[in-house]
Short mmCIF file of C-alpha atoms in Angstrom, two decimals:
data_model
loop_
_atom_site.label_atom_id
_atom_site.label_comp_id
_atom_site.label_asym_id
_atom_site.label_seq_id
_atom_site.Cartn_x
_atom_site.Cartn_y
_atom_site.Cartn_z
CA UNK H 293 50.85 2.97 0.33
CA UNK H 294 47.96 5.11 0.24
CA UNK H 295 45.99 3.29 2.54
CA UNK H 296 48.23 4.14 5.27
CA UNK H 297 49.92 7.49 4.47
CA UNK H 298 53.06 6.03 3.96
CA UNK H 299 55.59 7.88 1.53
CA UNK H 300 55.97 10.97 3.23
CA UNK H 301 52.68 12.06 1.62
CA UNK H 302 49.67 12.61 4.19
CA UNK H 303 45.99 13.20 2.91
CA UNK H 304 43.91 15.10 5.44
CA UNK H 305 41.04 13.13 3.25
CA UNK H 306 42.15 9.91 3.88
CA UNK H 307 42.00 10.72 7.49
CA UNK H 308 39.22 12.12 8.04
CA UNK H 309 37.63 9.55 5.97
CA UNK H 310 39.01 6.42 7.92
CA UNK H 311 38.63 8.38 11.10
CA UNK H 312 34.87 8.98 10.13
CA UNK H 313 33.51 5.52 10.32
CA UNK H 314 31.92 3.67 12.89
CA UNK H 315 33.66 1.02 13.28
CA UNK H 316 36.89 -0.45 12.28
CA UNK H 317 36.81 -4.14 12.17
CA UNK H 318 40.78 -5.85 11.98
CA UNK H 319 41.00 -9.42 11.60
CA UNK H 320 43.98 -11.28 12.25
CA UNK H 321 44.61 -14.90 10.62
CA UNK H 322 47.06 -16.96 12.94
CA UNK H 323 47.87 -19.34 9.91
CA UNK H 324 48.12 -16.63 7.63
CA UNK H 325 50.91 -17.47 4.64
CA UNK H 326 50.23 -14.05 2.73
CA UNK H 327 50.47 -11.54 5.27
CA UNK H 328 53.91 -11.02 7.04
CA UNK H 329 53.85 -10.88 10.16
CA UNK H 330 49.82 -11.62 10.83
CA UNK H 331 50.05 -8.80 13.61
CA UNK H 332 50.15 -6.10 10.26
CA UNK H 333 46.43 -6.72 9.66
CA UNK H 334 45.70 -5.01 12.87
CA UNK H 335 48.53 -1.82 11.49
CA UNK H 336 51.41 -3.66 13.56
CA UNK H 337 54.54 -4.46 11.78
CA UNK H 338 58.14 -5.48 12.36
CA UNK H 339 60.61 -3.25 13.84
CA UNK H 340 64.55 -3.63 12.21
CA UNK H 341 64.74 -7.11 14.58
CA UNK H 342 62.35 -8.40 13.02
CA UNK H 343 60.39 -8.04 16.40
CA UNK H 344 56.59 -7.37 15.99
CA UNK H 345 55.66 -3.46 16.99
CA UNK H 346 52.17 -3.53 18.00
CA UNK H 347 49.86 -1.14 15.97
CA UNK H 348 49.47 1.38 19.39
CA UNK H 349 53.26 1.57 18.99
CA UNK H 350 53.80 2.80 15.36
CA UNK H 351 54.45 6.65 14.25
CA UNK H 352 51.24 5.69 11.96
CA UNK H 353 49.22 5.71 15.26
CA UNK H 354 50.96 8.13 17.84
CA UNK H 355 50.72 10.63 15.12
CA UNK H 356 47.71 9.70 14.16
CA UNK H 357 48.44 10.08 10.18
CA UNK H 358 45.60 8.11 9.36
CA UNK H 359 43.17 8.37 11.96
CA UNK H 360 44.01 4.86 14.16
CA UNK H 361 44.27 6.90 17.09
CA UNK H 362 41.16 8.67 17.44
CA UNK H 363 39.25 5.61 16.10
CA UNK H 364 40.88 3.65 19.13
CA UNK H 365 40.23 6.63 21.91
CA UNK H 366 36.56 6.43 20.58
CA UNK H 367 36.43 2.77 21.16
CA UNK H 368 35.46 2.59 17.65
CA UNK H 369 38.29 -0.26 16.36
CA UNK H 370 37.70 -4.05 16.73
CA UNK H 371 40.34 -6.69 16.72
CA UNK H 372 39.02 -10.14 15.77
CA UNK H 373 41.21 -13.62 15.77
CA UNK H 374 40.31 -15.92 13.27
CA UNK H 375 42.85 -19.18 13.41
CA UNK H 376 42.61 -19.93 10.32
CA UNK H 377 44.46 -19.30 6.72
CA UNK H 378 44.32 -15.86 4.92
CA UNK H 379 40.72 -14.73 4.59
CA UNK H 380 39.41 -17.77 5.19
CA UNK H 381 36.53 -17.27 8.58
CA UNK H 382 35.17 -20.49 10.06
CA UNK H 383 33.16 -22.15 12.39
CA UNK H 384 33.27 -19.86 15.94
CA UNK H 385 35.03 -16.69 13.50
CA UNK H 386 32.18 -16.84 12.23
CA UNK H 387 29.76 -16.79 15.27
CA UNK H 388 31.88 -13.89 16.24
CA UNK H 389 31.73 -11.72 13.39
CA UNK H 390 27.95 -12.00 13.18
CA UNK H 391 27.77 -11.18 17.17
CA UNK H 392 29.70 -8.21 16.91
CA UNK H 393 27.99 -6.68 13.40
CA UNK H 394 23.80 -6.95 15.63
CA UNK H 395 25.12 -3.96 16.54
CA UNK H 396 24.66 -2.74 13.09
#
């Protein structure tokens, strides 16, 4: 759970660090069978429903433990579809991916 401060246990490096890049790319696979629900590769997850709480709506963000937030107010995080399996990017993904990273 170090990737996300979870635990209790915060690291001001692992913050600043995430919070320092330039970009955050998050892709989400619609068919994915690994991660449960897809919505977490974006830092969502499922609330005690089992009802998906969107990644703006987590403690993780409105705390901003890990740096989401600020990476988000900066305009600095993008969220990419890909409707395929875990992992796997094809055909327009792919024509998306390479779009967004000319900037780069």
């Amino acid at each position: 759970a170090k990737l996300n401060n979870a635990g209790g246990k915060y690291s001001d490096d692992l913050k600043n660090d995430l919070s320092g890049l330039d970009s955050l790319v998050l892709v989400m696979y619609t068919e994915d069978q690994m991660v449960f629900p897809p919505e977490t590769s974006w830092f969502g997850h499922y609330d005690k429903d089992l009802k998906v709480v969107p990644m703006e709506e987590t403690e993780v963000y409105k705390k901003d433990r890990i740096g989401l937030k600020k990476l988000d107010k900066e305009g600095k995080i993008v969220k990419l579809v890909s409707h395929a399996p875990h992992c796997w990017i094809v055909g327009d993904d792919i024509s998306q991916m390479v779009e967004f990273m000319k900037d780069y």
